[in-house]
């Protein structure tokens, strides 16, 4: 089992990679990208952060997120559409 180390820095900038289950190319479908945008917009109203950069590929995503000065918990972001 992997032993991941996570850095929790208030106001930090974090590079995140998210991969779809079994690398299914969900984001080849424009409708799924639209749903992703809606989910991200909702999440940002509940947990404020800045999206500095984003790359959407068919089976994975890359983000650079900047958190507010008093927030270090990037892994708590969870939302449903």
Coordinates of N, CA and C in Angstrom, one line a residue:
X1 N 0.8 -1.2 0.0 CA 0.0 0.0 0.0 C 0.9 1.2 0.0
X2 N 0.5 2.2 -0.7 CA 1.2 3.5 -0.8 C 1.2 4.3 0.5
X3 N 2.2 5.0 0.7 CA 2.3 5.8 1.9 C 2.4 7.3 1.4
X4 N 1.2 7.9 1.2 CA 1.1 9.2 0.7 C 1.4 10.2 1.8
X5 N 2.1 11.3 1.4 CA 2.3 12.4 2.3 C 1.7 13.6 1.7
X6 N 0.9 14.3 2.5 CA 0.2 15.5 2.1 C 0.6 16.7 2.9
X7 N 0.8 17.8 2.2 CA 1.2 19.0 2.8 C -0.1 19.9 3.0
X8 N -0.4 20.2 4.2 CA -1.5 21.1 4.5 C -1.0 22.5 4.9
X9 N -0.9 23.4 4.0 CA -0.4 24.7 4.2 C -1.5 25.8 4.0
X10 N -1.9 26.5 5.1 CA -2.9 27.5 4.9 C -2.6 28.5 3.8
X11 N -3.5 28.7 2.9 CA -3.3 29.6 1.8 C -2.4 29.1 0.7
X12 N -2.1 27.8 0.8 CA -1.2 27.2 -0.1 C -1.7 27.0 -1.6
X13 N -0.8 26.7 -2.5 CA -1.1 26.4 -3.9 C -0.8 25.0 -4.1
X14 N -1.8 24.2 -4.7 CA -1.6 22.8 -4.8 C -1.9 22.3 -6.2
X15 N -1.1 21.4 -6.7 CA -1.2 20.7 -8.0 C -2.0 19.4 -7.7
X16 N -3.1 19.2 -8.4 CA -3.9 18.0 -8.2 C -4.1 17.3 -9.5
X17 N -4.1 16.0 -9.5 CA -4.4 15.2 -10.7 C -5.5 14.2 -10.2
X18 N -6.6 14.2 -11.0 CA -7.7 13.3 -10.7 C -7.9 12.4 -12.0
X19 N -8.0 11.1 -11.7 CA -8.1 10.1 -12.8 C -9.5 9.5 -12.7
X20 N -10.2 9.3 -13.8 CA -11.5 8.7 -13.9 C -11.3 7.2 -13.5
X21 N -12.4 6.6 -13.0 CA -12.4 5.2 -12.7 C -12.1 4.3 -13.9
X22 N -11.1 3.5 -13.7 CA -10.6 2.6 -14.8 C -10.2 3.4 -16.1
X23 N -9.9 4.7 -15.9 CA -9.5 5.6 -17.0 C -10.5 5.6 -18.1
X24 N -11.8 5.5 -17.7 CA -12.9 5.7 -18.7 C -12.8 7.1 -19.2
X25 N -12.9 7.3 -20.5 CA -12.8 8.7 -21.1 C -14.1 9.5 -21.0
X26 N -14.5 9.8 -19.7 CA -15.7 10.5 -19.5 C -15.7 11.9 -20.1
X27 N -14.6 12.5 -20.1 CA -14.5 13.9 -20.6 C -14.3 14.1 -22.1
X28 N -14.5 13.0 -22.8 CA -14.6 13.0 -24.3 C -16.0 13.6 -24.7
X29 N -16.9 13.4 -23.8 CA -18.3 13.9 -24.0 C -18.4 15.3 -23.5
X30 N -18.8 16.2 -24.3 CA -19.0 17.7 -24.0 C -20.0 17.9 -22.8
X31 N -21.0 17.0 -22.8 CA -22.0 17.2 -21.7 C -21.4 16.9 -20.3
X32 N -20.4 16.0 -20.3 CA -19.8 15.7 -19.0 C -18.9 16.8 -18.6
X33 N -18.3 17.5 -19.5 CA -17.4 18.7 -19.2 C -18.3 19.8 -18.6
X34 N -19.5 19.9 -19.2 CA -20.5 20.9 -18.7 C -20.9 20.6 -17.3
X35 N -21.1 19.3 -17.0 CA -21.5 18.9 -15.6 C -20.3 19.1 -14.7
X36 N -19.1 18.9 -15.1 CA -17.9 19.2 -14.3 C -17.8 20.7 -14.0
X37 N -18.1 21.6 -15.0 CA -18.1 23.0 -14.7 C -19.1 23.4 -13.7
X38 N -20.3 22.8 -13.8 CA -21.4 23.1 -12.8 C -21.0 22.7 -11.4
X39 N -20.4 21.5 -11.3 CA -20.0 21.0 -10.0 C -18.9 21.8 -9.4
X40 N -18.0 22.2 -10.2 CA -16.9 23.1 -9.7 C -17.4 24.5 -9.3
X41 N -18.4 25.0 -10.0 CA -19.0 26.3 -9.6 C -19.7 26.2 -8.3
X42 N -20.4 25.1 -8.1 CA -21.1 24.9 -6.8 C -20.1 24.7 -5.7
X43 N -19.1 23.9 -5.9 CA -18.1 23.6 -4.9 C -17.4 24.9 -4.5
X44 N -17.1 25.8 -5.4 CA -16.5 27.1 -5.1 C -17.3 28.0 -4.3
X45 N -18.7 27.9 -4.4 CA -19.5 28.7 -3.5 C -19.5 28.2 -2.1
X46 N -19.3 26.9 -1.9 CA -19.3 26.3 -0.6 C -17.9 26.2 0.1
X47 N -16.9 26.1 -0.7 CA -15.5 26.0 -0.3 C -14.7 27.0 -1.2
X48 N -14.6 28.2 -0.8 CA -13.9 29.2 -1.7 C -12.4 28.8 -1.9
X49 N -12.0 28.9 -3.2 CA -10.7 28.7 -3.6 C -10.6 29.2 -5.0
X50 N -9.4 29.5 -5.5 CA -9.1 29.9 -6.8 C -8.6 28.8 -7.7
X51 N -9.1 28.7 -8.9 CA -8.6 27.7 -9.9 C -7.6 28.5 -10.7
X52 N -6.3 28.3 -10.4 CA -5.3 29.0 -11.1 C -5.1 28.5 -12.5
X53 N -5.2 27.1 -12.6 CA -5.0 26.5 -13.9 C -5.8 25.2 -13.9
X54 N -6.3 24.8 -15.1 CA -7.0 23.5 -15.2 C -6.7 22.9 -16.6
X55 N -6.6 21.6 -16.7 CA -6.4 20.9 -17.9 C -7.4 19.7 -17.8
X56 N -8.3 19.6 -18.8 CA -9.3 18.6 -18.9 C -8.9 17.7 -20.0
X57 N -8.6 16.4 -19.7 CA -8.2 15.4 -20.8 C -9.3 14.4 -20.7
X58 N -9.4 13.5 -21.7 CA -10.5 12.5 -21.8 C -10.7 11.7 -20.5
X59 N -9.5 11.3 -19.9 CA -9.7 10.4 -18.7 C -9.0 10.9 -17.4
X60 N -8.6 12.1 -17.4 CA -8.1 12.7 -16.2 C -8.0 14.2 -16.3
X61 N -7.9 14.8 -15.1 CA -7.9 16.3 -14.9 C -6.6 16.7 -14.2
X62 N -6.1 17.9 -14.5 CA -5.0 18.5 -13.7 C -5.5 19.9 -13.3
X63 N -5.3 20.2 -12.0 CA -5.7 21.5 -11.5 C -4.5 22.1 -10.7
X64 N -4.5 23.4 -10.7 CA -3.7 24.1 -9.7 C -4.7 25.0 -8.9
X65 N -4.8 24.7 -7.6 CA -5.8 25.4 -6.8 C -5.0 26.3 -5.8
X66 N -5.5 27.5 -5.5 CA -5.0 28.4 -4.5 C -6.0 28.5 -3.4
X67 N -5.7 28.2 -2.2 CA -6.6 28.3 -1.1 C -6.6 29.6 -0.4
X68 N -7.7 30.0 0.3 CA -7.7 31.2 1.0 C -6.7 31.2 2.2
X69 N -6.3 32.3 2.7 CA -5.2 32.4 3.7 C -5.4 31.5 4.9
X70 N -6.6 31.3 5.3 CA -6.9 30.6 6.5 C -7.3 29.1 6.3
X71 N -7.2 28.6 5.1 CA -7.7 27.3 4.7 C -6.5 26.5 4.2
X72 N -6.4 25.2 4.8 CA -5.4 24.3 4.3 C -6.0 22.9 3.9
X73 N -7.3 22.8 4.0 CA -7.9 21.5 3.8 C -8.5 21.3 2.4
X74 N -7.6 21.2 1.4 CA -8.0 21.0 0.0 C -8.7 19.7 -0.2
X75 N -8.4 18.7 0.6 CA -9.0 17.4 0.4 C -10.5 17.2 0.9
X76 N -11.0 18.3 1.6 CA -12.4 18.2 2.1 C -13.4 18.6 1.0
X77 N -13.0 19.1 -0.1 CA -13.9 19.6 -1.1 C -14.7 18.4 -1.7
X78 N -16.0 18.4 -1.4 CA -16.9 17.4 -1.9 C -18.2 18.0 -2.2
X79 N -18.8 17.7 -3.4 CA -20.0 18.3 -3.8 C -20.8 17.3 -4.7
X80 N -22.1 17.5 -4.7 CA -22.9 16.7 -5.7 C -23.7 17.7 -6.5
X81 N -24.0 17.3 -7.7 CA -24.8 18.2 -8.6 C -26.2 17.8 -8.6

